[in-house]
């Protein structure tokens, strides 16, 4: 198992603005639309928001020919990733959540926790991720590949989040 932490910083935005975005269908649709520029098969399956928090379910389809060679040795078809994010209620300017990604008959697991908290200049979203691949020999290489790609994804999603927030509140 490998672990990796990543922090997305939002120097011009509050935790409240970020949490409100996470609870908005238009925000998730914008994120998925941005991802479709790289892989066409992405969709928001569900978004549930109530007093206990936020739950979102996403599907990402990666065509097999777009996968790294090492992953193609394991995956015989397009990779369909089911991604879940859940956030607790927004209390005292912060919240915690968790995420997971799964692949049907996938040879491993990917998940972790997310903490949204205020900073002196805005807000930070800290991801603590864990990857485990149950294949001898290539497992550690695939775990590292998964985590590096996950950080790239988080970075792109943070950039899209800033764009989305800026478009709604240009004075921030």
Coordinates of C-alpha atoms in Angstrom, one line a residue, residues 22-129:
X22 CA -19.7 21.1 -3.6
X23 CA -23.4 21.1 -2.9
X24 CA -24.4 22.6 -6.3
X25 CA -25.2 20.4 -9.3
X26 CA -23.9 23.0 -11.7
X27 CA -20.5 22.8 -10.1
X28 CA -20.2 19.0 -10.5
X29 CA -21.5 19.2 -14.1
X30 CA -18.8 21.9 -14.9
X31 CA -16.1 19.6 -13.4
X32 CA -17.3 16.6 -15.4
X33 CA -17.6 18.7 -18.6
X34 CA -13.9 19.8 -18.1
X35 CA -12.9 16.1 -17.7
X36 CA -14.7 15.2 -21.0
X37 CA -12.0 17.3 -22.8
X38 CA -9.6 14.5 -21.9
X39 CA -11.8 11.4 -21.9
X40 CA -15.4 11.5 -23.3
X41 CA -17.1 9.1 -20.9
X42 CA -17.7 11.1 -17.7
X43 CA -20.9 11.7 -15.9
X44 CA -22.5 12.8 -12.6
X45 CA -24.6 9.8 -11.6
X46 CA -26.1 11.3 -8.5
X47 CA -25.7 14.2 -6.0
X48 CA -27.5 14.1 -2.7
X49 CA -27.4 17.1 -0.3
X50 CA -29.1 17.3 3.0
X51 CA -28.4 18.4 6.6
X52 CA -26.0 15.4 7.1
X53 CA -23.8 16.5 4.3
X54 CA -23.1 15.9 0.6
X55 CA -22.7 12.6 -1.4
X56 CA -21.8 12.5 -5.0
X57 CA -21.3 9.6 -7.4
X58 CA -19.4 10.0 -10.6
X59 CA -18.5 7.6 -13.5
X60 CA -15.3 8.0 -15.4
X61 CA -14.7 5.9 -18.5
X62 CA -11.1 5.6 -19.7
X63 CA -10.7 3.9 -23.1
X64 CA -8.3 1.0 -22.8
X65 CA -6.0 2.5 -25.5
X66 CA -5.6 5.6 -23.4
X67 CA -4.3 3.6 -20.4
X68 CA -0.6 3.3 -19.7
X69 CA 1.0 0.2 -21.1
X70 CA 1.4 -1.4 -17.7
X71 CA -2.3 -0.9 -17.0
X72 CA -3.3 -2.4 -20.3
X73 CA -1.6 -5.6 -19.2
X74 CA -4.2 -5.9 -16.4
X75 CA -7.2 -4.3 -18.0
X76 CA -8.7 -6.1 -21.1
X77 CA -11.5 -3.5 -21.6
X78 CA -12.2 0.1 -21.2
X79 CA -11.7 1.1 -17.5
X80 CA -14.9 2.3 -15.8
X81 CA -14.1 4.1 -12.6
X82 CA -16.9 4.6 -10.0
X83 CA -15.9 7.5 -7.8
X84 CA -17.7 8.5 -4.6
X85 CA -17.2 11.6 -2.5
X86 CA -19.0 12.3 0.7
X87 CA -18.7 15.3 2.9
X88 CA -20.0 15.8 6.4
X89 CA -22.0 18.9 7.5
X90 CA -20.3 22.2 7.4
X91 CA -19.5 23.1 11.0
X92 CA -17.3 25.9 12.4
X93 CA -15.9 26.8 8.9
X94 CA -14.7 23.4 8.1
X95 CA -15.7 19.8 7.2
X96 CA -14.3 16.4 6.5
X97 CA -15.0 14.0 3.8
X98 CA -13.9 10.8 2.2
X99 CA -13.5 9.5 -1.3
X100 CA -13.1 6.2 -3.1
X101 CA -12.6 5.0 -6.6
X102 CA -13.4 1.5 -7.7
X103 CA -13.2 -0.5 -10.9
X104 CA -15.4 -3.6 -11.5
X105 CA -13.1 -6.6 -10.9
X106 CA -10.3 -4.2 -10.4
X107 CA -7.2 -5.6 -8.7
X108 CA -6.9 -3.0 -6.0
X109 CA -8.4 -0.1 -4.1
X110 CA -8.0 3.7 -4.0
X111 CA -9.5 6.0 -1.5
X112 CA -8.8 8.4 1.3
X113 CA -10.0 11.4 3.3
X114 CA -10.5 15.0 2.5
X115 CA -10.4 17.9 5.0
X116 CA -11.6 21.4 4.1
X117 CA -10.4 24.0 6.5
X118 CA -9.8 27.8 6.6
X119 CA -6.3 29.4 6.3
X120 CA -5.1 32.9 6.9
X121 CA -5.5 33.7 3.2
X122 CA -8.5 31.6 2.2
X123 CA -9.1 27.8 2.3
X124 CA -7.3 24.5 1.8
X125 CA -8.6 21.1 0.8
X126 CA -6.2 18.4 2.0
X127 CA -6.4 14.9 0.4
X128 CA -4.8 11.9 2.1
X129 CA -4.9 9.1 -0.4

